[in-house]
Amino acid sequence: MHSLDERCLRYLAEAVGCGSVRAAADKLNVNASAVSRQLAQMEVQLATPLIERHSRGVRATPAGALLLDYHRRQASDREDILAKLAALKGLRRGHIGVVLGEGFIGDLMSGLLQGFWARHPALTMTLDLAATNDVVRRVVEDEAHLGLVYNPPPEPRLRTHLAMPHPIRVLVREDHPLASHRGPVRLADLAGHRLGTMHPATGIRQIIAAAEQAEGARLEPALTTGSIGVLKQFVASGTGVTLLPAFCAAPEMAAGILVALPLADPGLNAVEARIVTRLGRQLPPAAAALLQHLARGMAGTLTGTSSGGGMAGAGEAGRGDRAGSP
């Protein structure tokens, strides 16, 4: 079997990641011809093309994609073993990469992370916001240790550590006319109310679109945005209503500003928030400790035993959800 040169693998990863050999060479501070020559030699050695050129640059062939996956796993395994060696002296150092949807931020910062840092003050962390598909991609490609994701698509390379039901709700201000609505709300009931929604490409909006089709309703949003924060301000200001999982607005609901109303469509009630990692990845001790802390804290909300904050439970229990689970 041919040996795989680490430098060549890095050249391949940068060429594909940057989109061109020249951009990769600039990033690596080497001559572009040297990158091209090394890639060509590896293709000859392995007797298969690794990149293909197109009008916008280069992309990996199926063989190149296999090598890139191998390279990413090697890098993550190297990082993980170094972290484990350091942990033999105690969990006093380590960095954790987390990628998550915007809706998780308020809840994490208001409780769960404070409890984690109280136990492990020397650990550092990167929190990156991303859309659902990008959260999945970055976890699968080992760009992050953990992912917090809402209703992810099927992905055999993901391992789910905790799945919590978090149905989509109608969020309204406490004094809004819909706040006194009895029973689950139908999408058709939103007609005549100014509506704000996420962009059509987002997972939340796609779930809502399927419910529109099933119910035979057609929503006409007055506001479309990629920001959950914008939608919450839209509702809190009294400008309109929105459709979001209630945990996205847990602080506003706890403060009595917003109310979450259940929806009638079954498809809007069968969605979940998940903690995920790449299947087969052995997490370094710092990331494993955070995973355990998050899973314990978030699962505790289902039984009412959580003491460190966490997402609202399956029925979004709290002062802001007047209707409870449908």
Coordinates of C-alpha atoms in Angstrom, one line a residue:
M1 CA 0.0 0.0 0.0
H2 CA 1.2 3.5 -0.8
S3 CA 2.2 5.8 2.0
L4 CA 0.3 9.1 2.3
D5 CA 2.4 12.1 2.7
E6 CA 1.1 14.5 5.3
R7 CA 2.2 17.6 3.4
C8 CA 0.5 16.4 0.2
L9 CA -2.7 15.8 2.2
R10 CA -2.5 19.3 3.6
Y11 CA -2.0 20.7 0.1
L12 CA -5.1 18.8 -1.1
A13 CA -7.2 20.0 1.8
E14 CA -6.2 23.7 1.3
A15 CA -6.7 23.5 -2.5
V16 CA -10.2 22.2 -2.1
G17 CA -11.0 24.4 0.9
C18 CA -9.7 27.6 -0.8
G19 CA -11.2 26.6 -4.2
S20 CA -8.0 26.9 -6.2
V21 CA -4.4 25.9 -6.1
R22 CA -3.2 29.5 -6.3
A23 CA -5.3 30.5 -3.3
A24 CA -4.0 27.5 -1.4
A25 CA -0.4 28.4 -2.2
D26 CA -1.0 32.0 -1.0
K27 CA -2.4 30.7 2.3
L28 CA 0.4 28.2 2.8
N29 CA 3.0 30.8 1.7
V30 CA 4.5 28.5 -1.0
N31 CA 4.8 28.6 -4.7
A32 CA 1.7 27.6 -6.6
S33 CA 3.8 25.3 -8.9
A34 CA 5.0 23.4 -5.9
V35 CA 1.5 22.7 -4.8
S36 CA 0.5 21.6 -8.3
R37 CA 3.5 19.4 -8.5
Q38 CA 2.9 17.7 -5.2
L39 CA -0.7 17.0 -6.0
A40 CA 0.2 15.6 -9.4
Q41 CA 2.8 13.3 -7.9
M42 CA 0.2 12.0 -5.4
E43 CA -2.2 11.4 -8.2
V44 CA 0.4 9.4 -10.1
Q45 CA 1.4 7.4 -7.0
L46 CA -2.2 6.5 -6.2
A47 CA -3.1 6.1 -9.9
T48 CA -6.3 8.1 -9.5
P49 CA -7.3 11.8 -10.0
L50 CA -7.8 13.7 -6.7
I51 CA -9.1 17.1 -7.9
E52 CA -11.0 18.2 -10.9
R53 CA -10.9 21.7 -12.3
H54 CA -14.1 23.7 -13.3
S55 CA -14.9 27.3 -14.1
R56 CA -14.9 28.4 -10.4
G57 CA -11.7 26.6 -9.4
V58 CA -11.1 23.0 -8.2
R59 CA -13.1 20.4 -6.3
A60 CA -12.3 17.0 -4.9
T61 CA -13.0 13.8 -6.9
P62 CA -14.6 10.9 -5.0
A63 CA -11.0 9.6 -4.3
G64 CA -10.0 13.1 -3.2
A65 CA -13.0 13.3 -0.9
L66 CA -11.9 10.0 0.8
L67 CA -8.5 11.4 1.4
L68 CA -9.9 14.6 2.8
D69 CA -12.1 12.7 5.2
Y70 CA -9.0 10.6 6.2
H71 CA -6.9 13.8 6.7
R72 CA -9.6 15.4 8.9
R73 CA -9.9 12.3 11.1
Q74 CA -6.2 12.2 11.5
A75 CA -6.1 15.8 12.6
S76 CA -9.0 15.4 15.0
D77 CA -7.5 12.1 16.4
R78 CA -4.1 14.0 16.9
E79 CA -5.9 16.8 18.8
D80 CA -7.9 14.4 20.9
I81 CA -4.9 12.3 22.0
L82 CA -2.9 15.4 22.9
A83 CA -5.8 16.6 25.0
K84 CA -6.1 13.2 26.7
L85 CA -2.4 13.2 27.5
A86 CA -2.8 16.7 29.1
A87 CA -5.8 15.5 31.0
L88 CA -3.8 12.8 32.8
K89 CA -2.7 15.7 35.0
G90 CA -6.3 16.7 35.6
L91 CA -8.9 18.6 33.6
R92 CA -7.0 21.9 33.9
R93 CA -6.7 22.7 30.2
G94 CA -8.4 22.2 26.9
H95 CA -10.4 23.9 24.2
I96 CA -13.9 22.9 23.1
G97 CA -15.5 23.7 19.7
V98 CA -19.3 23.9 19.7
V99 CA -21.4 24.8 16.7
L100 CA -25.1 25.5 17.3
G101 CA -28.2 27.2 16.0
E102 CA -28.9 30.8 17.2
G103 CA -31.9 29.7 19.3
F104 CA -29.7 27.8 21.8
I105 CA -27.5 30.8 22.7
G106 CA -29.7 32.6 25.2
D107 CA -30.4 29.5 27.2
L108 CA -26.8 28.4 27.2
M109 CA -25.5 31.7 28.4
S110 CA -28.2 32.1 31.0
G111 CA -27.4 28.9 32.9
L112 CA -25.7 25.9 31.5
L113 CA -22.3 27.4 30.6
Q114 CA -22.0 29.3 33.9
G115 CA -22.4 26.0 35.8
F116 CA -19.8 24.3 33.5
W117 CA -17.2 27.1 33.9
A118 CA -17.7 27.1 37.7
R119 CA -16.5 23.5 37.7
H120 CA -13.8 23.9 35.0
P121 CA -12.7 27.6 35.0
A122 CA -9.5 27.0 33.0
L123 CA -11.2 25.5 29.9
T124 CA -11.8 27.6 26.8
M125 CA -14.5 27.4 24.2
T126 CA -15.5 28.5 20.7
L127 CA -19.2 28.9 20.1
D128 CA -20.1 29.3 16.4
L129 CA -23.6 30.0 15.1
A130 CA -24.7 28.1 12.0
A131 CA -27.8 27.0 10.1
T132 CA -29.0 23.4 10.6
N133 CA -27.2 21.8 7.6
D134 CA -24.0 23.6 8.4
V135 CA -24.1 22.4 12.0
V136 CA -24.3 18.9 10.7
R137 CA -21.5 19.4 8.2
R138 CA -19.1 20.9 10.7
V139 CA -19.7 18.2 13.2
V140 CA -19.3 15.4 10.6
E141 CA -16.1 17.0 9.3
D142 CA -14.7 17.4 12.8
E143 CA -14.6 21.2 12.6
A144 CA -16.5 21.2 16.0
H145 CA -16.6 18.7 18.8
L146 CA -20.3 19.1 19.6
G147 CA -23.3 20.3 17.8
L148 CA -26.6 21.7 19.2
V149 CA -29.1 21.4 16.3
Y150 CA -32.8 21.7 15.8
N151 CA -34.5 19.0 13.7
P152 CA -31.5 17.9 11.7
P153 CA -31.9 15.9 8.5
P154 CA -31.0 12.1 8.5
E155 CA -27.2 11.7 8.6
P156 CA -25.7 8.2 9.4
R157 CA -22.4 9.8 10.4
L158 CA -24.0 11.6 13.4
R159 CA -24.5 10.3 16.9
T160 CA -27.3 11.7 18.9
H161 CA -26.6 11.9 22.6
L162 CA -29.8 13.6 23.6
A163 CA -33.0 14.3 21.7
M164 CA -35.7 16.5 23.2
P165 CA -39.1 17.2 21.7
H166 CA -39.4 20.9 21.0
P167 CA -42.5 21.7 18.9
I168 CA -42.9 24.9 17.0
R169 CA -45.2 27.4 18.7
V170 CA -46.9 30.6 17.9
L171 CA -45.0 33.3 19.9
V172 CA -47.1 36.4 20.7
R173 CA -46.8 39.2 23.2
E174 CA -48.7 38.7 26.4
D175 CA -51.3 41.4 25.5
H176 CA -51.8 40.2 21.9
P177 CA -55.3 39.2 20.9
L178 CA -54.1 35.6 20.1
A179 CA -52.8 35.2 23.6
S180 CA -56.4 34.4 24.8
H181 CA -57.0 31.9 22.0
R182 CA -58.5 28.6 23.3
G183 CA -57.1 25.3 22.0
P184 CA -54.3 24.7 19.5
V185 CA -53.9 27.4 16.8
R186 CA -54.3 26.5 13.1
L187 CA -52.1 28.2 10.6
A188 CA -55.3 29.6 9.0
D189 CA -55.9 31.4 12.4
L190 CA -52.9 33.5 11.7
A191 CA -54.5 35.2 8.8
G192 CA -55.0 38.9 9.6
H193 CA -52.1 39.0 12.0
R194 CA -48.8 40.4 10.9
L195 CA -46.4 37.5 10.7
G196 CA -42.6 37.2 10.8
T197 CA -40.8 34.1 9.7
M198 CA -37.3 32.7 9.1
H199 CA -35.9 32.6 5.6
P200 CA -37.3 29.8 3.3
A201 CA -33.9 28.0 3.3
T202 CA -33.9 27.4 7.1
G203 CA -35.0 24.2 8.6
I204 CA -37.7 25.9 10.7
R205 CA -39.3 27.5 7.7
Q206 CA -39.2 24.3 5.7
I207 CA -41.1 22.5 8.5
I208 CA -43.7 25.2 8.5
A209 CA -43.9 25.1 4.7
A210 CA -44.8 21.3 4.9
A211 CA -47.5 22.1 7.5
E212 CA -48.9 24.8 5.2
Q213 CA -49.2 22.2 2.4
A214 CA -50.8 19.6 4.8
E215 CA -53.3 22.1 6.1
G216 CA -54.0 23.8 2.8
A217 CA -53.1 27.1 4.3
R218 CA -50.9 29.8 2.8
L219 CA -48.9 32.2 5.1
E220 CA -48.0 35.7 3.9
P221 CA -45.1 36.9 6.0
A222 CA -44.8 40.6 6.5
L223 CA -41.2 40.0 7.7
T224 CA -38.6 37.4 6.6
T225 CA -35.3 37.2 8.3
G226 CA -32.4 34.9 9.1
S227 CA -32.2 36.1 12.7
I228 CA -34.2 34.6 15.6
G229 CA -33.3 37.7 17.6
V230 CA -35.0 39.9 15.1
L231 CA -38.1 37.8 15.2
K232 CA -38.2 38.0 19.0
Q233 CA -37.9 41.8 18.9
F234 CA -40.6 41.9 16.2
V235 CA -43.0 40.1 18.6
A236 CA -41.9 41.8 21.8
S237 CA -42.4 45.2 20.3
G238 CA -46.0 44.3 19.5
T239 CA -45.4 44.5 15.8
G240 CA -46.6 41.0 15.0
V241 CA -46.3 37.3 15.8
T242 CA -43.9 34.5 14.8
L243 CA -43.4 30.8 14.6
L244 CA -40.5 29.3 16.5
P245 CA -39.6 26.6 19.0
A246 CA -40.4 28.0 22.4
F247 CA -36.9 27.4 23.9
C248 CA -35.6 30.1 21.5
A249 CA -37.6 32.6 23.6
A250 CA -37.2 31.0 27.1
P251 CA -35.9 34.2 28.8
E252 CA -38.7 36.4 27.3
M253 CA -41.3 33.8 28.3
A254 CA -39.9 33.5 31.9
A255 CA -40.1 37.3 32.1
G256 CA -43.7 37.3 31.1
I257 CA -43.1 39.2 27.9
L258 CA -44.0 36.5 25.4
V259 CA -46.4 33.6 25.4
A260 CA -46.1 30.4 23.4
L261 CA -49.3 28.9 21.9
P262 CA -49.5 25.3 20.6
L263 CA -50.2 24.6 17.0
A264 CA -52.7 22.0 15.7
D265 CA -50.6 20.5 12.9
P266 CA -49.0 17.2 14.0
G267 CA -45.9 17.9 11.8
L268 CA -45.1 21.1 13.8
N269 CA -45.2 19.1 17.1
A270 CA -42.9 16.2 16.0
V271 CA -39.6 18.1 15.9
E272 CA -36.6 17.8 18.2
A273 CA -33.6 19.6 19.5
R274 CA -30.5 17.4 19.7
I275 CA -26.9 17.2 21.0
V276 CA -24.8 15.5 18.4
T277 CA -21.2 14.4 17.7
R278 CA -19.6 12.5 14.8
L279 CA -20.3 8.8 15.0
G280 CA -17.1 7.0 16.2
R281 CA -15.2 10.1 17.4
Q282 CA -13.6 9.8 20.8
L283 CA -14.0 13.2 22.3
P284 CA -11.1 14.8 24.3
P285 CA -11.8 15.1 28.0
A286 CA -12.8 18.7 28.0
A287 CA -15.4 18.2 25.2
A288 CA -16.6 15.0 26.9
A289 CA -17.1 16.8 30.1
L290 CA -19.1 19.6 28.4
L291 CA -21.2 17.0 26.6
Q292 CA -22.0 15.2 29.9
H293 CA -22.9 18.6 31.5
L294 CA -25.2 19.7 28.7
A295 CA -26.9 16.4 28.4
R296 CA -27.5 16.2 32.2
G297 CA -28.7 19.8 32.4
M298 CA -31.0 19.7 29.3
A299 CA -32.5 16.3 30.2
G300 CA -33.1 17.5 33.7
T301 CA -35.7 20.0 32.3
L302 CA -37.9 17.1 31.3
T303 CA -38.2 15.9 34.9
G304 CA -37.9 19.3 36.6
T305 CA -34.6 18.3 38.3
S306 CA -32.2 20.6 36.4
S307 CA -30.4 23.1 38.7
G308 CA -28.2 24.8 36.2
G309 CA -30.5 26.3 33.7
G310 CA -31.4 24.6 30.5
M311 CA -33.8 24.5 27.6
A312 CA -37.5 24.5 28.5
G313 CA -38.8 20.9 28.6
A314 CA -41.1 19.0 26.3
G315 CA -44.1 21.1 27.2
E316 CA -42.1 24.3 27.5
A317 CA -43.0 24.4 31.1
G318 CA -42.9 27.9 32.5
R319 CA -44.9 31.1 33.0
G320 CA -44.8 31.9 29.2
D321 CA -46.5 28.8 27.9
R322 CA -50.1 29.0 28.9
A323 CA -51.3 26.1 26.8
G324 CA -48.7 23.5 27.7
S325 CA -48.2 20.4 25.4
P326 CA -51.0 19.9 22.9

